[in-house]
mmCIF file of C-alpha atoms and ligand atoms in Angstrom:
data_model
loop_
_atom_site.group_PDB
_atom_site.id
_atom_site.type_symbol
_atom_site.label_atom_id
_atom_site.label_comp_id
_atom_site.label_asym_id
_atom_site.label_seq_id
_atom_site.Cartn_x
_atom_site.Cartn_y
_atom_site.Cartn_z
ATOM 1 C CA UNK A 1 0.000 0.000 0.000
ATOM 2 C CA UNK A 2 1.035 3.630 -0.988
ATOM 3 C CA UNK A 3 1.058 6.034 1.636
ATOM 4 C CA UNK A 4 -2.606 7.498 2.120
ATOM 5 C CA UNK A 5 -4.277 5.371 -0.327
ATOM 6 C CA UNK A 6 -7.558 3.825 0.988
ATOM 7 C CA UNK A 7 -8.340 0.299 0.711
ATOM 8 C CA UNK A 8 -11.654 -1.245 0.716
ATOM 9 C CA UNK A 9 -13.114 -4.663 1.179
ATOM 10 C CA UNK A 10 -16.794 -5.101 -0.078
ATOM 11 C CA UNK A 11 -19.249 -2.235 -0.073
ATOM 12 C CA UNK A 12 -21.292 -0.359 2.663
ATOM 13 C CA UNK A 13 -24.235 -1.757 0.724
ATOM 14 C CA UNK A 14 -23.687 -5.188 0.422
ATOM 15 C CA UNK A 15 -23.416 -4.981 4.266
ATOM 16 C CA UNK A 16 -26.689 -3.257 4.599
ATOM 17 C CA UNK A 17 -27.963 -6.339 2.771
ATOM 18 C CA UNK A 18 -26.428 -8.447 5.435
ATOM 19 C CA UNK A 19 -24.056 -9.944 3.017
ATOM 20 C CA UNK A 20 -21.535 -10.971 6.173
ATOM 21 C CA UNK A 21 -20.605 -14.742 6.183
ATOM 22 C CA UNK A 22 -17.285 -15.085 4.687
ATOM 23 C CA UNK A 23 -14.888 -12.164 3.369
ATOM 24 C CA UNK A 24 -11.218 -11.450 3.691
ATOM 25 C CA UNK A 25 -8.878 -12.744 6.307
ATOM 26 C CA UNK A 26 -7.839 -11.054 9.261
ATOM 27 C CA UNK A 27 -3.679 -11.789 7.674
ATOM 28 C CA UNK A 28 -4.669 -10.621 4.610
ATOM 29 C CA UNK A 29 -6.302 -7.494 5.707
ATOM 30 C CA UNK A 30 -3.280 -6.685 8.031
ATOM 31 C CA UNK A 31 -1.456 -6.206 5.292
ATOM 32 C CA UNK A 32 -3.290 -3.542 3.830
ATOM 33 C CA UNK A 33 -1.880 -0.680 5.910
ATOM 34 C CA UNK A 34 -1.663 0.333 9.231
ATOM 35 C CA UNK A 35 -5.000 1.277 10.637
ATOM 36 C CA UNK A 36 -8.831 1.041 10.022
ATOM 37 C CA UNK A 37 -12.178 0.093 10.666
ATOM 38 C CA UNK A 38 -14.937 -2.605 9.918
ATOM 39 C CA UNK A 39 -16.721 -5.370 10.966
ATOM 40 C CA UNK A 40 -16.588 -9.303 11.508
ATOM 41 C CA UNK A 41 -18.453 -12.356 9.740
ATOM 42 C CA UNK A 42 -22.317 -12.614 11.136
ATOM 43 C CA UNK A 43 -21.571 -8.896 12.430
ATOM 44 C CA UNK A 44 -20.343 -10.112 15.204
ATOM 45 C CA UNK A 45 -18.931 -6.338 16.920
ATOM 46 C CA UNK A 46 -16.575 -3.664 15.401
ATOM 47 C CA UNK A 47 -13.471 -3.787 13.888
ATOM 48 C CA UNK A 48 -10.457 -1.700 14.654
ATOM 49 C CA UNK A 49 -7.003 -1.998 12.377
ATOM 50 C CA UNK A 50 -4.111 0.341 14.285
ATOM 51 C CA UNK A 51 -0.798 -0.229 14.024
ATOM 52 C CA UNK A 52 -0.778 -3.764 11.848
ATOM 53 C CA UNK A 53 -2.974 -5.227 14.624
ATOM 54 C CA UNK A 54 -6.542 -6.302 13.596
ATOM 55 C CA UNK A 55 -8.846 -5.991 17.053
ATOM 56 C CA UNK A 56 -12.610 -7.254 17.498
ATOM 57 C CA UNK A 57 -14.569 -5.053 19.726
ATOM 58 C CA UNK A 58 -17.163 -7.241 21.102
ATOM 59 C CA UNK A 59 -20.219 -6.334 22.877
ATOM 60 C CA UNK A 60 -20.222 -5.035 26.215
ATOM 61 C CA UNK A 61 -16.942 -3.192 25.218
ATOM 62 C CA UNK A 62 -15.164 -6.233 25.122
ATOM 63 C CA UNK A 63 -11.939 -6.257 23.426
ATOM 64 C CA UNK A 64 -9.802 -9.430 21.582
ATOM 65 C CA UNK A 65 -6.927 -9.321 18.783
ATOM 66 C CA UNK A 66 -8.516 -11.363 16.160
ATOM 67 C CA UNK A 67 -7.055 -14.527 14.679
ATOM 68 C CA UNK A 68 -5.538 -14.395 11.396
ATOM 69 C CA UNK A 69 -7.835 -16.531 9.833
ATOM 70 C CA UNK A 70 -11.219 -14.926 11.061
ATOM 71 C CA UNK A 71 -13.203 -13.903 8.151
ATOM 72 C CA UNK A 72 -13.697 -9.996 7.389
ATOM 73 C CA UNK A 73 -16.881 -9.311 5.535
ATOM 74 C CA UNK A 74 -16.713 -5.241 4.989
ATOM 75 C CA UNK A 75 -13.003 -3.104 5.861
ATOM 76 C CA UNK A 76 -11.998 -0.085 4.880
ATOM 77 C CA UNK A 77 -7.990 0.238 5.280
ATOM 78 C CA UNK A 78 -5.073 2.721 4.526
ATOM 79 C CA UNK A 79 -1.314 3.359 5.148
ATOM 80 C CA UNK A 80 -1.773 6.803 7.102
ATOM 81 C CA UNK A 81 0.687 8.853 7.074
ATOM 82 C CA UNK A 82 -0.369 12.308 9.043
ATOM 83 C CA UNK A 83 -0.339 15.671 6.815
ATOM 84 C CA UNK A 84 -1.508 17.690 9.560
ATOM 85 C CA UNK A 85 -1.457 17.557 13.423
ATOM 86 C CA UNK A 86 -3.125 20.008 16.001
ATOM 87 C CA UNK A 87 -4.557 20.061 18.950
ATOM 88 C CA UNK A 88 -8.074 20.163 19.922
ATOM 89 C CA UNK A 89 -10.774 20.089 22.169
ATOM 90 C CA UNK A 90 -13.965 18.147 21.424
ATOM 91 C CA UNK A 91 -17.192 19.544 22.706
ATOM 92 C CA UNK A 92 -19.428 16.679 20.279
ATOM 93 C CA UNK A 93 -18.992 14.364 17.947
ATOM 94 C CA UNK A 94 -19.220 17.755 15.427
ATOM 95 C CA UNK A 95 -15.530 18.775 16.437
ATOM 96 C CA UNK A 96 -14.444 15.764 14.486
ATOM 97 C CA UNK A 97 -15.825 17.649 11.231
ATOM 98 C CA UNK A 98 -14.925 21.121 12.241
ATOM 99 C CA UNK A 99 -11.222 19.931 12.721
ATOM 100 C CA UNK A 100 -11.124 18.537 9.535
ATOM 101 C CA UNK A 101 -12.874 21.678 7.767
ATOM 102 C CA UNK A 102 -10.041 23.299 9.107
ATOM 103 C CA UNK A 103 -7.076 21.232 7.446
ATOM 104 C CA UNK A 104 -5.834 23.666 4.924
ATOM 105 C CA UNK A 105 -6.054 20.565 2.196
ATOM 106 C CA UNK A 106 -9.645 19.677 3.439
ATOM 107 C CA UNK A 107 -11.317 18.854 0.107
ATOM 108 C CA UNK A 108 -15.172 18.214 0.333
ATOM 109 C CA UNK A 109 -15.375 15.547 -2.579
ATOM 110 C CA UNK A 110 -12.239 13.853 -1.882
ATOM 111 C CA UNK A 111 -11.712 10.798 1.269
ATOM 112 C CA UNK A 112 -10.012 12.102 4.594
ATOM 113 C CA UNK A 113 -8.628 9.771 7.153
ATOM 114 C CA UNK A 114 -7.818 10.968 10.800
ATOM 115 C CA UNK A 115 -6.312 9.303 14.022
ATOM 116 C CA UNK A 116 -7.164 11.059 17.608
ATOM 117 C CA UNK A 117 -5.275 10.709 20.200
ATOM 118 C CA UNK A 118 -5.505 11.366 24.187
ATOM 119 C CA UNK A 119 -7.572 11.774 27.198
ATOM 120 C CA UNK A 120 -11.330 11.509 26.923
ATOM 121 C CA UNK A 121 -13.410 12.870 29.242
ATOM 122 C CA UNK A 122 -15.918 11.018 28.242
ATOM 123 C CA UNK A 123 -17.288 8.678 25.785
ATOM 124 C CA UNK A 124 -20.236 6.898 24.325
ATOM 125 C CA UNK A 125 -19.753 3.766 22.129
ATOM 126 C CA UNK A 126 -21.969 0.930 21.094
ATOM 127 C CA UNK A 127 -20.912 -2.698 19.408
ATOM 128 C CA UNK A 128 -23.000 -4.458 17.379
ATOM 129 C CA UNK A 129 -24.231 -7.792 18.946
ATOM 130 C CA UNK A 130 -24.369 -10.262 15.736
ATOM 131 C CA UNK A 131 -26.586 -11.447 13.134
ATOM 132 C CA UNK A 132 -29.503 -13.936 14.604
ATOM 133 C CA UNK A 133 -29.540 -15.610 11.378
ATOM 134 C CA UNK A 134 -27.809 -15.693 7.785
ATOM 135 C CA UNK A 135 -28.251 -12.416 5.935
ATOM 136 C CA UNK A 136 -30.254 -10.698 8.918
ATOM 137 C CA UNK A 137 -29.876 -6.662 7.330
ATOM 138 C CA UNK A 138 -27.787 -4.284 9.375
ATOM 139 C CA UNK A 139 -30.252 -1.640 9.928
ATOM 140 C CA UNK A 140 -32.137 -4.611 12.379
ATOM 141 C CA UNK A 141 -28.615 -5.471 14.352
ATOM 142 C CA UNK A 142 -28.659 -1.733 15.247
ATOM 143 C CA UNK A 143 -31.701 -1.827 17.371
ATOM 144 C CA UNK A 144 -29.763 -4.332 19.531
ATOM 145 C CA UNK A 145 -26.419 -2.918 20.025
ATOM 146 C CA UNK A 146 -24.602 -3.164 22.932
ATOM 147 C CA UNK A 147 -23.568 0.685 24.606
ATOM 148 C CA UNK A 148 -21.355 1.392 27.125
ATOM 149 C CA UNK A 149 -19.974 4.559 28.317
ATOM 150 C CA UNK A 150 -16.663 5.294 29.467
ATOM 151 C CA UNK A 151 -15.052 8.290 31.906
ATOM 152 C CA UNK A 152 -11.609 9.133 32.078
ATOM 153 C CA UNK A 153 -10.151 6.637 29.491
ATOM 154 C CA UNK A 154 -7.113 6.968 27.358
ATOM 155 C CA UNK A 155 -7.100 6.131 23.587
ATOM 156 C CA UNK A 156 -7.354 5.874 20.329
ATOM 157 C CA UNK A 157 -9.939 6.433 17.491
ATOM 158 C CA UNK A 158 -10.130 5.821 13.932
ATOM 159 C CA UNK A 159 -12.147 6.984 11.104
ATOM 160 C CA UNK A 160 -12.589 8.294 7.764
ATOM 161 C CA UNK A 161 -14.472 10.743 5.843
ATOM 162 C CA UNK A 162 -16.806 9.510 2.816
ATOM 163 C CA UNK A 163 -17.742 12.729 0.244
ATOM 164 C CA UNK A 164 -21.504 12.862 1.255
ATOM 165 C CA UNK A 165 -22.747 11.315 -2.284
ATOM 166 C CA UNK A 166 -20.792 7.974 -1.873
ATOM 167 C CA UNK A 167 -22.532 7.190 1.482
ATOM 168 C CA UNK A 168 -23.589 3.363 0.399
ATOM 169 C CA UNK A 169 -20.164 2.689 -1.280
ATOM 170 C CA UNK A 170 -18.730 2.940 2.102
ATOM 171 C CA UNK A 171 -17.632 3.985 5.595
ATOM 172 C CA UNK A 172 -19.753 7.085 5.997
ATOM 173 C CA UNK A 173 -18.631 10.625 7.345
ATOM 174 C CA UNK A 174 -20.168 9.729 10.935
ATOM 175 C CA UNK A 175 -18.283 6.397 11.296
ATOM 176 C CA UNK A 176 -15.611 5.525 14.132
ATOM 177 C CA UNK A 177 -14.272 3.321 16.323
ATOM 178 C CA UNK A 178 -12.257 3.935 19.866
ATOM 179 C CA UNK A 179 -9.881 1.362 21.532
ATOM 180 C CA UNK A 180 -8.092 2.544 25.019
ATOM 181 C CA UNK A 181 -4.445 2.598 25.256
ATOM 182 C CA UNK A 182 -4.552 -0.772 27.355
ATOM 183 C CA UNK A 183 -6.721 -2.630 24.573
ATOM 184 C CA UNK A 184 -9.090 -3.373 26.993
ATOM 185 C CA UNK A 185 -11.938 -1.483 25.685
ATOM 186 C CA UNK A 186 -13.424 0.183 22.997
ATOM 187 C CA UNK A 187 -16.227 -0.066 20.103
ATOM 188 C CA UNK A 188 -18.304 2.638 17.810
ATOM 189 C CA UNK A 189 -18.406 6.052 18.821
ATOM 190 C CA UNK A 190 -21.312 7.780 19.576
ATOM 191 C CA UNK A 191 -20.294 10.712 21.741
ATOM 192 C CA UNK A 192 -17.308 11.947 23.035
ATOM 193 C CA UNK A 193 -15.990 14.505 24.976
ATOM 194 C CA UNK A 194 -12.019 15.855 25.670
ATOM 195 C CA UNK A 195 -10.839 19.150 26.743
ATOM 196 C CA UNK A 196 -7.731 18.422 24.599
ATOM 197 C CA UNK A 197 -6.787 15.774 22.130
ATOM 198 C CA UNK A 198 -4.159 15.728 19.034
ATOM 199 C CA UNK A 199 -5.913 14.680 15.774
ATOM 200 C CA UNK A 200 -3.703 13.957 12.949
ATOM 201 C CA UNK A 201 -5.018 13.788 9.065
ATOM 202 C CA UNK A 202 -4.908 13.135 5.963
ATOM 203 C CA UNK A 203 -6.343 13.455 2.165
ATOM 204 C CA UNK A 204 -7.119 10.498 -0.077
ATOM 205 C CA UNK A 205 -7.480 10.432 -3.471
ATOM 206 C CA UNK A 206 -6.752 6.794 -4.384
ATOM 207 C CA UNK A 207 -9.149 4.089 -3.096
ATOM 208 C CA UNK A 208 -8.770 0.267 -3.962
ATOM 209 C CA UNK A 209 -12.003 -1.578 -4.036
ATOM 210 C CA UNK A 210 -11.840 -5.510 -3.921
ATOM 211 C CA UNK A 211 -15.145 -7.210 -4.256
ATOM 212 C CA UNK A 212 -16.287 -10.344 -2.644
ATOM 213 C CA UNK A 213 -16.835 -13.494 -5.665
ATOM 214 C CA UNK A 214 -19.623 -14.942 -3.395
ATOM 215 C CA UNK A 215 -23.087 -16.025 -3.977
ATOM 216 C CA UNK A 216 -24.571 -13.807 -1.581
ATOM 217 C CA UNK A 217 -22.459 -10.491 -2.733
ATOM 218 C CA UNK A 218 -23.638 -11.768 -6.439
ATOM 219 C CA UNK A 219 -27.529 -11.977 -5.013
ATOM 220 C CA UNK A 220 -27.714 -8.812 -3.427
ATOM 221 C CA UNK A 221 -29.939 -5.918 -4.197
ATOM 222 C CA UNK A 222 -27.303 -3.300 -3.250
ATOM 223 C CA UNK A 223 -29.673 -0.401 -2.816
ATOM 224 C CA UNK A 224 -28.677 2.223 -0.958
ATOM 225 C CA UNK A 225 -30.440 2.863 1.773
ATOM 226 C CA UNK A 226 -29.906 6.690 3.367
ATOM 227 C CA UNK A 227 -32.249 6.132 6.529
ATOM 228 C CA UNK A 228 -30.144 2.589 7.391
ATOM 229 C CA UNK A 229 -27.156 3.886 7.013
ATOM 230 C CA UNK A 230 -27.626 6.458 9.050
ATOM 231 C CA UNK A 231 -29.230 4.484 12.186
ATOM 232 C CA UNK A 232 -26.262 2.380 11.808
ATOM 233 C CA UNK A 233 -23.643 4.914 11.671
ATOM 234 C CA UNK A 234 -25.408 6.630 14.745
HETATM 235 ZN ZN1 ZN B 1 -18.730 1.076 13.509
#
């Protein structure tokens, strides 16, 4: 992987679908970068890539490094290499954007990536619980997430920024994931809140798309569904 190119496994779509039972391997993705996000086979909680180790935030905040050949159904991926650094604090959620708006290379129909780093005051995050059965759509598994909140915690998050118009291509503008510095905890963030945290980012213009060959990617509608995605990205 080239520095700052984006690499993608399946599409935001096909997930919506439920299209989750097999996918790319946890030893294959890791070699796709250095950090990202996504999920695992049946949905079973939230992916987080960061420095060439693959973790699987399970629900209840539960956190495991995944085994090399678990199966990754939907991953987005890239080689980050910071272009910009400052230091922030984070009222919302919303200070995510405004940092980014800020970055002097901020391009609205282009991909961003971004790392934070630091104390959080507090934060909000939810893991998804699992499919019940085969294909079971995403925008269901929301309803039944797992949420836990956390005071005080160092850590990491990870996330990307989709141009507004390629929302069911992939990871959406909303989407990211937190582990703490111990790798005891973590999952998708819903609300956060630092008095000061260093966010690093970065522009992408190159994004590598590998599809899945399976019967179910093959069978599915891949609509795009606005209202899903955006429960699901919360
Ligand atoms: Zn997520």
């Amino acid at each position: 992987m080239e520095d700052n190119h984006i690499y993608q496994y399946s599409l935001l779509n096909a997930l919506m679908d439920g299209v989750s039972e097999t996918g790319i391997t946890v030893s294959k993705f890791a070699t796709k970068g250095n950090q990202g996000l996504g999920t695992f086979a049946r949905m079973n909680g939230e992916l987080l890539f960061l420095d060439s180790k693959v973790y699987q935030l399970q629900a209840e905040g539960n956190v495991r490094e995944a085994g090399p050949d678990d199966q990754i159904p939907f991953a987005v991926s890239t080689q980050f290499v910071s272009q910009h650094t400052r230091t922030v604090a984070m009222n919302d959620k919303n200070a995510i954007d405004d940092a980014l708006n800020a970055f002097k290379h901020y391009a609205k129909n282009l991909f961003m990536s971004y790392r934070v780093h630091g104390h959080f005051q507090y934060l909000k995050c939810r893991t998804v619980r699992g499919q019940e059965y085969k294909g079971q759509p995403l925008s269901e598994l929301g309803k039944k997430q797992s949420v836990e909140e956390y005071h005080d915690v160092t850590g990491t998050i990870i996330g990307f920024r989709t141009p507004s118009n390629w929302q069911g291509f992939g990871v959406a503008g909303e989407h990211l994931h937190f582990i703490n510095d111990e790798r005891t905890a973590g999952g998708h963030v819903l609300e956060l809140q630092a008095d000061e945290v260093e966010i690093q980012i970065a522009v992408a213009n190159n994004v590598h798309i590998e599809l899945p060959t399976s019967e179910d990617f093959n069978s599915a509608s891949l609509n795009t569904d606005d209202e899903g995605v955006k429960n699901v990205e919360g």
